[in-house]
XYZ file of C-alpha atoms in Angstrom:
711
model
C -41.519 51.696 -30.352
C -43.781 48.710 -30.964
C -42.352 45.271 -31.719
C -41.509 44.325 -35.302
C -42.345 40.930 -36.752
C -39.086 39.430 -38.008
C -37.544 36.030 -38.690
C -34.570 34.255 -37.149
C -31.664 33.621 -39.516
C -28.235 32.028 -39.396
C -25.130 34.059 -38.618
C -23.229 34.532 -41.913
C -19.699 33.733 -40.595
C -17.753 32.303 -37.676
C -15.917 35.619 -37.211
C -19.225 37.392 -36.579
C -20.466 34.529 -34.356
C -17.732 35.044 -31.753
C -18.789 38.706 -31.292
C -21.839 37.341 -29.382
C -23.991 40.010 -31.062
C -27.169 39.460 -33.031
C -26.856 40.849 -36.586
C -29.374 43.433 -37.880
C -29.687 45.066 -41.274
C -28.952 48.861 -40.924
C -32.299 49.680 -42.557
C -34.340 47.904 -39.866
C -33.365 50.007 -36.791
C -31.829 53.361 -36.006
C -28.076 53.438 -35.491
C -28.445 54.425 -31.805
C -30.036 51.056 -30.904
C -27.526 48.851 -29.016
C -29.735 46.056 -27.698
C -32.899 44.285 -28.751
C -35.481 42.242 -26.900
C -36.634 39.114 -28.732
C -39.980 37.514 -27.814
C -40.739 33.961 -28.893
C -43.849 33.535 -26.762
C -46.000 35.153 -24.064
C -43.341 34.772 -21.349
C -40.271 34.074 -23.479
C -38.150 37.256 -23.664
C -34.424 37.347 -24.485
C -32.107 40.355 -24.653
C -29.246 40.498 -27.205
C -26.585 43.042 -28.014
C -26.707 43.823 -31.745
C -24.321 44.688 -34.521
C -25.440 46.208 -37.820
C -24.396 44.173 -40.841
C -25.574 44.776 -44.390
C -25.098 41.113 -45.306
C -28.253 40.228 -43.362
C -31.576 40.478 -45.198
C -34.070 43.049 -44.050
C -36.660 41.672 -41.678
C -34.299 38.996 -40.358
C -31.980 38.726 -37.342
C -28.774 36.686 -37.629
C -28.099 34.473 -34.608
C -25.095 32.277 -33.866
C -25.551 28.631 -32.872
C -25.066 29.292 -29.121
C -27.615 32.131 -29.270
C -30.176 29.960 -31.071
C -29.589 27.189 -28.508
C -30.093 29.583 -25.571
C -33.296 31.149 -26.959
C -34.484 27.817 -28.523
C -34.717 29.430 -31.959
C -34.936 27.659 -35.277
C -33.961 29.211 -38.609
C -36.936 30.970 -40.214
C -38.925 31.096 -36.965
C -41.094 34.260 -36.626
C -40.078 36.444 -33.681
C -41.145 39.792 -32.191
C -38.237 42.251 -31.937
C -38.069 45.678 -30.295
C -35.268 47.926 -29.030
C -34.156 47.440 -25.430
C -32.837 50.320 -23.345
C -29.960 49.205 -21.093
C -29.221 52.548 -19.439
C -31.269 51.593 -16.382
C -29.702 48.160 -16.131
C -27.940 47.153 -12.940
C -24.198 47.790 -12.633
C -22.644 44.381 -12.145
C -19.809 43.925 -9.658
C -19.337 40.195 -10.212
C -20.014 37.764 -13.036
C -19.603 33.991 -12.856
C -19.200 32.175 -16.165
C -19.202 28.415 -16.734
C -16.507 27.575 -19.281
C -16.138 24.585 -21.576
C -14.869 23.824 -25.038
C -17.329 24.762 -27.744
C -16.825 21.351 -29.324
C -17.617 18.875 -26.544
C -15.318 16.190 -27.945
C -12.319 18.479 -27.589
C -9.776 17.347 -24.985
C -6.681 19.309 -24.069
C -4.379 19.515 -21.060
C -3.122 22.927 -22.169
C -3.527 25.423 -19.291
C -5.925 28.346 -19.772
C -4.948 31.396 -17.711
C -8.228 32.566 -16.154
C -6.785 35.987 -15.231
C -5.845 36.704 -18.833
C -9.239 35.389 -19.947
C -10.941 37.879 -17.606
C -8.911 40.759 -19.063
C -9.596 39.752 -22.670
C -13.281 39.150 -22.034
C -14.206 42.869 -21.758
C -13.224 43.949 -25.234
C -15.042 41.593 -27.558
C -18.123 40.783 -25.537
C -19.901 43.049 -23.146
C -18.753 46.667 -23.608
C -21.565 47.950 -21.425
C -24.023 45.485 -22.965
C -26.631 43.719 -20.894
C -25.875 40.116 -19.998
C -28.804 37.947 -18.835
C -28.322 34.876 -16.635
C -28.276 31.713 -18.710
C -27.020 33.353 -21.903
C -24.534 31.256 -23.825
C -21.535 33.066 -25.316
C -18.699 32.112 -27.633
C -15.225 33.217 -26.583
C -12.107 32.995 -28.751
C -9.267 33.219 -26.251
C -6.004 34.208 -27.934
C -5.101 31.586 -30.563
C -6.521 28.658 -28.622
C -9.695 26.668 -29.114
C -13.053 28.499 -28.993
C -14.724 28.282 -25.595
C -18.388 28.166 -24.694
C -19.356 30.468 -21.780
C -22.662 30.336 -19.925
C -23.644 33.181 -17.581
C -24.311 31.369 -14.296
C -24.503 34.173 -11.716
C -24.680 37.988 -11.670
C -24.204 40.200 -8.638
C -24.855 43.953 -8.565
C -24.447 46.793 -6.059
C -26.247 50.091 -5.585
C -23.843 52.646 -7.103
C -25.633 55.595 -5.463
C -25.356 53.967 -2.035
C -21.628 53.401 -2.600
C -21.201 57.046 -3.634
C -22.929 58.145 -0.422
C -20.491 56.041 1.638
C -23.081 53.479 2.685
C -22.264 49.772 3.029
C -23.797 48.261 -0.101
C -24.239 44.463 0.003
C -24.028 42.713 -3.401
C -27.267 41.044 -4.484
C -28.061 38.576 -7.214
C -29.800 39.952 -10.318
C -31.082 38.532 -13.601
C -29.524 41.125 -15.920
C -27.008 43.924 -15.877
C -24.052 45.694 -17.416
C -20.535 44.637 -16.583
C -18.294 47.642 -16.107
C -14.538 47.522 -16.801
C -13.644 47.224 -13.107
C -16.072 44.337 -12.472
C -14.924 40.945 -11.270
C -15.103 37.959 -13.604
C -14.794 34.397 -12.379
C -14.620 31.250 -14.517
C -15.964 27.898 -13.362
C -15.195 24.761 -15.309
C -18.212 22.861 -16.612
C -18.869 19.423 -15.125
C -16.933 16.576 -16.811
C -15.027 19.082 -18.940
C -11.340 18.538 -19.737
C -10.682 22.300 -19.731
C -7.630 23.029 -17.572
C -8.217 26.389 -15.890
C -5.402 27.995 -13.905
C -4.938 31.372 -12.210
C -6.733 33.388 -9.544
C -9.868 33.999 -11.611
C -10.653 30.287 -11.515
C -13.667 29.545 -9.359
C -13.549 27.091 -6.489
C -14.842 23.850 -7.885
C -16.687 21.420 -5.638
C -14.055 18.834 -4.834
C -14.875 15.260 -3.971
C -13.083 14.070 -0.855
C -10.523 11.341 -1.502
C -11.606 9.578 1.720
C -14.944 7.796 1.614
C -17.283 9.781 3.932
C -18.847 6.524 5.208
C -15.462 5.065 6.163
C -14.901 4.183 9.797
C -11.278 3.534 10.741
C -12.464 1.649 13.808
C -14.170 -0.977 11.617
C -11.232 -1.691 9.365
C -10.736 -5.240 10.597
C -6.956 -4.885 10.398
C -5.136 -5.787 13.588
C -1.538 -5.022 14.430
C -0.914 -2.814 11.391
C -1.709 0.634 12.774
C 1.840 1.928 12.333
C 2.135 0.577 8.784
C -1.277 1.929 7.765
C -0.466 5.373 9.148
C 2.852 5.386 7.287
C 1.150 4.425 4.012
C -1.514 7.089 4.477
C 1.105 9.751 5.210
C 3.244 8.873 2.201
C 0.644 7.949 -0.406
C -2.576 9.848 0.347
C -1.676 13.038 2.212
C -1.099 14.916 -1.060
C -4.482 13.765 -2.370
C -6.318 15.179 0.662
C -5.140 18.735 -0.053
C -6.941 20.857 -2.681
C -5.424 20.675 -6.196
C -4.455 24.362 -5.976
C -2.191 23.721 -2.983
C -0.624 20.670 -4.642
C -0.051 22.707 -7.798
C 1.629 25.499 -5.834
C 3.892 23.015 -4.077
C 4.776 21.426 -7.386
C 4.479 17.933 -5.903
C 3.278 14.802 -7.651
C 0.920 12.206 -6.263
C 2.259 8.783 -5.355
C 1.198 6.340 -8.053
C 2.418 3.051 -6.643
C 2.667 1.127 -3.356
C 4.498 -2.154 -2.762
C 3.484 -4.248 0.254
C 5.909 -7.061 1.055
C 6.483 -9.442 3.926
C 5.894 -13.009 5.124
C 2.759 -14.892 4.050
C -0.348 -14.345 6.147
C 0.593 -10.973 7.633
C -2.288 -9.006 6.070
C -0.921 -7.570 2.811
C -3.970 -8.487 0.715
C -6.348 -7.426 3.494
C -4.675 -4.020 3.759
C -4.880 -3.523 -0.019
C -8.605 -4.322 0.032
C -9.205 -1.880 2.874
C -7.274 0.854 1.075
C -9.582 0.359 -1.905
C -12.666 0.643 0.322
C -11.323 3.639 2.225
C -10.694 5.764 -0.859
C -13.531 7.524 -2.625
C -12.453 6.160 -5.987
C -13.532 3.878 -8.791
C -14.123 0.232 -7.914
C -10.647 -1.296 -7.477
C -9.469 -3.837 -10.026
C -8.046 -6.794 -8.090
C -6.220 -9.579 -9.893
C -3.497 -12.130 -9.318
C -0.209 -11.765 -11.158
C -0.484 -15.111 -13.017
C -3.843 -14.036 -14.491
C -1.987 -11.536 -16.666
C 0.071 -14.174 -18.455
C -1.392 -15.663 -21.630
C -0.145 -18.356 -23.981
C -0.822 -16.252 -27.091
C 1.833 -13.819 -28.308
C 1.077 -10.241 -27.299
C -1.952 -11.078 -25.141
C -0.104 -10.654 -21.842
C 0.903 -7.113 -22.812
C -2.643 -6.438 -24.041
C -4.015 -7.536 -20.650
C -1.871 -4.851 -18.998
C -3.146 -2.207 -21.439
C -6.768 -3.201 -20.773
C -6.252 -2.648 -17.051
C -5.312 0.978 -17.665
C -7.789 1.664 -20.513
C -10.512 3.184 -18.298
C -8.013 5.448 -16.537
C -6.581 6.623 -19.869
C -10.015 7.420 -21.276
C -11.055 9.430 -18.203
C -7.689 11.197 -18.067
C -8.178 12.425 -21.658
C -11.777 13.418 -20.996
C -11.551 15.044 -17.557
C -7.882 15.879 -17.115
C -6.977 16.816 -13.503
C -10.577 16.200 -12.388
C -10.386 12.546 -13.286
C -11.325 10.123 -10.521
C -8.753 7.834 -8.929
C -8.390 4.373 -10.473
C -6.940 1.678 -8.175
C -5.300 -1.448 -9.599
C -4.271 -4.133 -7.092
C -1.764 -6.829 -8.126
C -1.555 -9.833 -5.812
C 1.631 -11.903 -6.227
C 3.145 -9.202 -8.426
C 6.470 -11.073 -8.478
C 4.856 -13.546 -10.908
C 4.829 -10.961 -13.714
C 7.497 -8.458 -12.659
C 10.590 -10.598 -12.314
C 13.910 -8.891 -13.000
C 14.311 -8.533 -16.757
C 16.728 -11.028 -18.213
C 16.327 -13.472 -15.302
C 13.674 -15.692 -16.949
C 14.922 -18.278 -19.425
C 13.403 -18.974 -22.832
C 13.321 -17.094 -26.099
C 9.834 -15.582 -25.795
C 10.789 -12.775 -23.412
C 7.158 -12.512 -22.263
C 8.054 -11.500 -18.694
C 10.376 -8.766 -19.923
C 7.786 -7.222 -22.243
C 5.095 -7.377 -19.545
C 7.397 -5.473 -17.182
C 8.151 -2.933 -19.911
C 4.446 -2.450 -20.609
C 3.662 -1.919 -16.925
C 6.522 0.564 -16.517
C 5.359 2.601 -19.510
C 1.785 2.796 -18.199
C 2.718 3.873 -14.672
C 5.476 6.338 -15.484
C 6.174 6.389 -19.214
C 6.088 9.141 -21.818
C 2.270 9.251 -21.684
C 2.115 8.804 -17.932
C -1.177 8.698 -16.072
C -1.841 10.823 -12.987
C -5.164 9.273 -11.979
C -3.945 5.806 -11.023
C -2.780 4.054 -7.867
C -1.088 0.690 -8.349
C -0.794 -1.532 -5.264
C 1.476 -4.562 -5.552
C 1.874 -7.372 -3.015
C 4.585 -9.992 -2.797
C 6.425 -12.350 -0.471
C 9.557 -12.127 -2.628
C 10.603 -8.523 -2.964
C 14.058 -9.614 -4.123
C 12.589 -11.085 -7.330
C 10.970 -7.841 -8.571
C 12.660 -5.758 -11.257
C 14.496 -2.805 -9.712
C 13.122 -0.313 -12.265
C 9.631 -0.901 -10.872
C 10.659 0.244 -7.389
C 12.232 3.582 -8.198
C 10.497 6.904 -7.304
C 7.560 7.635 -9.564
C 6.522 3.977 -9.747
C 6.087 1.669 -6.746
C 7.954 4.189 -4.630
C 6.188 3.595 -1.300
C 7.500 0.223 -0.122
C 6.142 -0.978 3.186
C 7.116 -4.174 4.965
C 4.111 -5.849 6.543
C 5.850 -7.872 9.225
C 4.771 -10.189 12.003
C 2.514 -8.486 14.576
C 3.846 -7.589 18.001
C 2.027 -8.504 21.207
C -0.388 -5.550 21.054
C -1.087 -6.371 17.419
C -1.827 -9.991 18.299
C -4.301 -8.800 20.946
C -6.095 -6.742 18.287
C -6.179 -9.662 15.840
C -7.508 -12.113 18.436
C -10.197 -9.613 19.471
C -11.249 -9.227 15.824
C -11.612 -12.984 15.295
C -13.385 -13.611 18.613
C -15.656 -10.557 18.483
C -18.666 -12.467 17.147
C -18.246 -15.260 19.725
C -18.130 -12.678 22.515
C -21.296 -10.977 21.235
C -23.227 -14.266 21.322
C -21.499 -15.509 24.494
C -19.913 -18.512 22.804
C -16.583 -18.047 24.525
C -15.760 -18.417 28.209
C -15.369 -15.215 30.172
C -11.935 -16.195 31.490
C -10.427 -16.457 27.991
C -7.883 -13.643 28.023
C -6.718 -12.271 24.660
C -3.664 -10.697 26.301
C -2.577 -14.021 27.753
C -3.034 -15.747 24.394
C -1.106 -12.963 22.658
C 1.826 -13.498 25.032
C 1.841 -17.220 24.228
C 1.601 -16.827 20.442
C 4.954 -15.260 19.677
C 5.725 -14.879 15.962
C 2.223 -15.949 14.911
C 1.090 -14.136 11.769
C -2.443 -12.759 11.426
C -3.510 -15.723 9.290
C -2.037 -18.168 11.803
C -3.922 -16.485 14.647
C -7.109 -16.801 12.617
C -6.251 -20.450 12.036
C -5.683 -20.889 15.777
C -9.171 -19.548 16.537
C -10.663 -21.711 13.783
C -8.880 -24.809 15.096
C -10.184 -24.144 18.609
C -13.713 -23.748 17.209
C -13.433 -27.009 15.276
C -12.147 -28.869 18.341
C -15.016 -27.538 20.452
C -17.618 -28.504 17.835
C -16.150 -31.999 17.324
C -16.856 -32.784 20.980
C -20.567 -32.332 20.229
C -20.629 -34.672 17.222
C -21.503 -38.326 17.713
C -19.807 -40.542 15.132
C -21.170 -44.071 15.396
C -23.023 -45.814 12.576
C -24.033 -42.371 11.398
C -22.938 -38.836 12.179
C -25.227 -36.995 14.568
C -25.057 -33.619 16.270
C -25.867 -33.404 19.940
C -29.374 -31.847 20.129
C -28.188 -29.677 23.009
C -25.216 -28.361 20.999
C -26.467 -24.777 21.037
C -26.574 -24.773 24.823
C -23.316 -26.665 25.247
C -21.397 -24.260 23.042
C -22.299 -21.473 25.464
C -19.233 -19.838 26.906
C -19.432 -21.561 30.277
C -20.479 -25.078 29.329
C -18.787 -27.911 27.574
C -15.462 -26.165 27.734
C -12.322 -27.744 26.357
C -9.592 -28.818 28.751
C -6.389 -26.775 28.536
C -4.460 -27.697 25.413
C -0.931 -26.694 24.323
C -1.039 -24.170 21.505
C 1.432 -26.122 19.405
C -1.065 -29.013 19.304
C -3.556 -26.706 17.617
C -1.424 -24.493 15.385
C 2.253 -23.915 14.694
C 3.668 -20.615 13.428
C 5.812 -20.761 10.311
C 8.225 -18.322 11.937
C 8.164 -19.860 15.401
C 10.467 -21.982 17.498
C 11.886 -25.241 16.123
C 10.556 -27.016 19.220
C 10.826 -30.564 17.878
C 14.464 -30.162 16.832
C 15.396 -28.645 20.198
C 13.577 -31.438 22.054
C 15.499 -33.987 19.996
C 18.818 -32.368 20.893
C 17.851 -32.218 24.573
C 16.274 -35.684 24.762
C 18.916 -36.804 27.303
C 18.896 -33.524 29.177
C 21.809 -31.394 30.376
C 23.958 -32.851 33.171
C 25.856 -30.196 35.066
C 28.873 -32.360 35.893
C 31.086 -29.536 37.086
C 32.314 -25.984 36.910
C 33.095 -26.145 33.128
C 29.417 -26.707 32.347
C 28.305 -24.020 34.815
C 30.769 -21.540 33.293
C 29.548 -22.353 29.778
C 25.901 -21.758 30.745
C 26.747 -18.523 32.555
C 28.815 -17.213 29.622
C 26.056 -18.259 27.206
C 23.440 -16.328 29.185
C 25.672 -13.251 29.092
C 25.737 -13.473 25.290
C 21.948 -13.853 25.284
C 21.602 -10.680 27.366
C 23.986 -8.920 25.002
C 21.827 -9.953 22.054
C 18.692 -8.645 23.803
C 20.244 -5.305 24.814
C 18.713 -2.378 22.932
C 21.999 -0.505 22.723
C 23.786 -3.531 21.232
C 24.643 -3.749 17.552
C 21.882 -6.280 16.940
C 24.131 -9.256 16.091
C 25.814 -11.709 18.492
C 27.461 -14.883 17.177
C 28.932 -17.582 19.437
C 30.947 -20.659 18.507
C 30.828 -23.701 20.786
C 33.827 -25.854 19.877
C 35.225 -28.989 21.440
C 35.926 -32.672 20.862
C 33.258 -34.912 19.291
C 30.413 -36.052 21.580
C 31.264 -33.489 24.250
C 27.686 -32.121 24.258
C 28.131 -28.999 22.099
C 24.816 -29.365 20.252
C 22.886 -30.040 23.472
C 24.436 -26.975 25.131
C 23.587 -24.829 22.079
C 19.988 -26.104 22.175
C 19.808 -25.366 25.915
C 21.001 -21.794 25.317
C 18.466 -21.394 22.491
C 15.665 -22.430 24.841
C 16.987 -20.226 27.658
C 16.942 -17.228 25.316
C 13.134 -17.529 25.003
C 13.381 -15.832 21.615
C 10.145 -16.099 19.593
C 12.029 -17.296 16.485
C 14.478 -20.201 16.745
C 15.671 -22.009 13.638
C 18.022 -24.997 13.437
C 20.334 -25.158 10.433
C 21.618 -28.716 10.384
C 23.552 -30.682 7.737
C 21.055 -33.511 8.269
C 18.421 -31.419 6.442
C 20.704 -30.770 3.454
C 21.896 -34.223 2.477
C 22.299 -34.358 -1.300
C 21.975 -30.602 -1.774
C 24.179 -28.942 -4.372
C 26.408 -26.109 -3.250
C 24.081 -23.435 -4.645
C 20.980 -25.105 -3.147
C 22.692 -25.320 0.232
C 23.627 -21.635 0.108
C 20.055 -20.671 -0.813
C 18.666 -22.740 2.059
C 21.057 -21.179 4.580
C 20.223 -17.726 3.196
C 16.512 -18.451 3.661
C 17.079 -19.288 7.345
C 18.709 -15.892 7.858
C 16.115 -13.994 5.793
C 13.331 -15.542 7.880
C 15.186 -14.594 11.068
C 15.421 -10.948 9.978
C 11.601 -10.744 9.970
C 11.315 -11.317 13.727
C 12.278 -8.782 16.371
C 14.252 -11.407 18.358
C 15.712 -14.378 16.487
C 18.099 -17.225 17.180
C 19.744 -19.496 14.593
C 21.497 -22.694 15.666
C 24.039 -23.739 13.015
C 25.041 -27.285 13.947
C 28.258 -28.999 12.879
C 29.708 -26.281 10.648
C 32.435 -28.485 9.135
C 29.778 -30.872 7.811
C 27.913 -27.929 6.240
C 31.173 -26.950 4.558
C 31.665 -30.501 3.187
C 35.030 -30.648 4.947
C 37.054 -33.838 4.608
C 40.482 -34.449 6.213
C 41.740 -36.360 3.175
C 42.489 -34.006 0.364
C 41.611 -31.682 2.079
C 38.326 -30.622 0.478
C 35.619 -28.120 1.425
C 32.901 -26.033 -0.254
C 34.285 -22.556 -0.820
C 30.882 -21.286 -1.996
C 29.219 -22.333 1.287
C 32.162 -20.981 3.283
C 31.903 -17.542 1.679
C 28.128 -17.481 2.194
C 28.504 -18.297 5.894
C 31.251 -15.713 6.361
C 29.014 -13.016 4.876
C 25.912 -14.016 6.859
C 27.781 -14.352 10.157
C 28.912 -10.727 9.875
C 25.778 -9.235 8.291
C 23.915 -6.882 10.618
C 20.134 -7.525 10.830
C 17.714 -4.719 9.870
C 17.249 -1.826 12.269
C 15.284 -2.793 15.364
C 15.925 -6.544 14.899
C 18.155 -8.684 17.127
C 19.859 -11.898 16.009
C 21.722 -14.509 18.103
C 23.745 -17.110 16.175
C 24.886 -20.279 17.969
C 27.326 -22.473 16.026
C 28.923 -25.805 16.936
C 32.080 -27.423 15.579
C 34.490 -30.241 16.420
C 37.245 -28.781 14.220
C 38.464 -25.528 15.722
C 41.777 -25.673 13.868
C 40.015 -26.124 10.531
C 37.815 -23.082 11.140
C 40.885 -21.110 12.161
C 42.626 -22.071 8.912
C 39.519 -20.948 7.016
C 39.632 -17.589 8.862
C 36.179 -18.138 10.341
C 37.000 -17.619 14.023
C 37.254 -13.851 13.555
C 33.625 -13.785 12.408
C 32.329 -14.788 15.867
C 31.625 -12.489 18.790
C 32.880 -15.145 21.192
C 34.266 -18.703 21.227
C 33.370 -21.144 24.049
C 35.323 -24.371 24.555
C 33.280 -27.440 25.530
C 35.656 -29.990 27.167
C 35.290 -33.699 27.738
C 35.212 -35.235 31.231
C 38.710 -34.943 32.674
C 38.416 -35.347 36.460
C 37.210 -38.364 38.511
C 34.611 -36.199 40.242
C 33.239 -35.184 36.809
C 32.782 -38.829 35.842
C 31.123 -39.648 39.165
C 28.768 -36.678 38.826
C 27.558 -38.007 35.462
C 27.122 -41.560 36.775
C 25.191 -40.367 39.834
C 22.898 -38.274 37.627
C 22.187 -41.177 35.269
C 20.639 -43.450 37.971
C 22.066 -46.466 36.126
C 24.046 -47.801 39.090
C 23.329 -48.562 42.691
C 25.177 -46.851 45.517
C 27.310 -49.953 46.066
C 28.274 -50.013 42.387
C 29.066 -46.285 42.420
C 31.363 -46.752 45.416
C 33.204 -49.600 43.665
C 33.524 -47.527 40.451
C 34.848 -44.563 42.416
C 37.388 -46.821 44.146
C 38.510 -48.306 40.813
C 38.923 -44.844 39.279
C 41.077 -43.678 42.166
C 43.231 -46.805 41.910
C 43.644 -46.215 38.182
C 44.615 -42.577 38.723
C 47.175 -43.517 41.420
C 48.617 -46.236 39.192
C 48.883 -43.790 36.306
C 50.716 -41.244 38.450
C 53.199 -43.893 39.644
C 53.853 -45.024 36.072
C 54.747 -41.465 35.110
């Protein structure tokens, strides 16, 4: 049959449009015609299944909007139409359809069962009709929204070869008939919010969560390998697996990380590197105080603006939304415990509420990762740290010796490349000397050494001049600095209180007899007990004795003998004028700082003065007493060791206050009681000549004999 000249028309109704059949008047073709071929140009041929409908004018073909879009037809356009015989069409074994909502603005998280879609697809659509690649179809699935389907791939097999028992390999074809036992697979269109589930869902190309250009060896983070591995295991392992596996496990992604620890340990650096490592949107980095605004409601609006992009993409793309990272530095500035901030505005409380609702509220987001950093974890509202919010909490502590080696190598790498550092500078030796240095302090140490080296090449006379041979003299073998104590260059915030210990030991320790030797030996036993790995982690010793017997000097000597990287002196001299609450907070800070080091020693000098004890009254600070009792018995965190050395001249007072039971051991420091003890001190002092010492010794003996006779 030759082609008929007809015109394209609009499909009369939506019900007929979802049949995916072109509509023909019964008088135009015989009733045995099932398919037509439409030609719009010399090489433009399109095949449609047809349905006879008397509501269409003769000489016209009714097309739905998807059909007109596929064949680029306009209403009233002349077309050549002739019957198409599909009996010789290929038998399709597999069809791949790209699915999306018919209305592109439609967004829905409702799951669409792809297996049920495949079963329902046979009845209304193909029924042995031919289906060309590229054809766009409308599909009304159950009572849900109408879907747009595009035929993306067709595979056929040789039926005769299969019947003969031969191994028939599927091949791609342009057109064919889908039989009832054929396989249908649905792929989601790019950037579509359609949520396909089930086994008939095609494998979508998934973007790796880890940036393919990322090199873990170039992270620039030293001493934090264990912490970084723990964060990766807890927060990102679930994001590495395909969504199907995560869905089957029923697990949820971690949406929040809290990094806390002393200043300068690398919290902000780690957060930046996490943002670079992940194949996600550009991280939003801001300081906590930037959120706060003087205008009412603006602080809460600032929080909403941070999450606006994530909300928009979540609605548009659903589970395929990219990961949005929001990094809060100094998060304690905006997330203080609700009710703890004075004033009638309640701004801090509402900001916390707004942040909680965005991370894990009724309309929670699944495409976000919030990273908070703080030095004061105790100030943050507890609701923010429960599971589902900032649930991964990692302490970024002071680096150990291996970590310090890594950090020093990072900061001296460029100098080594250009040979600006002497070959005998050993990072391992420096790491052993820089106990309790943070990463920032190690960087400051390197910077201070660089500045000192450069200052030697600057001539400051009437004008400042640089030595013209500076480039050569800064070479790693020339113009080297003489050895310099590290404490002259940089001091760690969590290091040894060297100046205070030197002050206590300014007159030295005179071993005037067996009592002093016994005290030092017993003290070293307690130090070994504190170091022992199997020990509880807490050893507290009280050195008590009469005033001016040398208790503080002995405690300082034991603190130095311990060689612990963290030594802090808690003295009443530093708390003159403090209120009771301020004094308790200061003492608590000493202990909190000590818990951050693996080996710590606290010297609490003159306990009765800390307690404001007075013999007249008597009077003492019960608040300070209770704080000390709690802290003296509190076990440090796991893996941390703490040695507490206390001194007191009022043993009986401490016994009345029930403090003695809080100590692991009590050492008595006596005064000089024997003539030989006095002579040992005088001989050590070098204040007298030998003749004078002999006369003094003779006078002491005479006095002792006279005292015995008088008794």
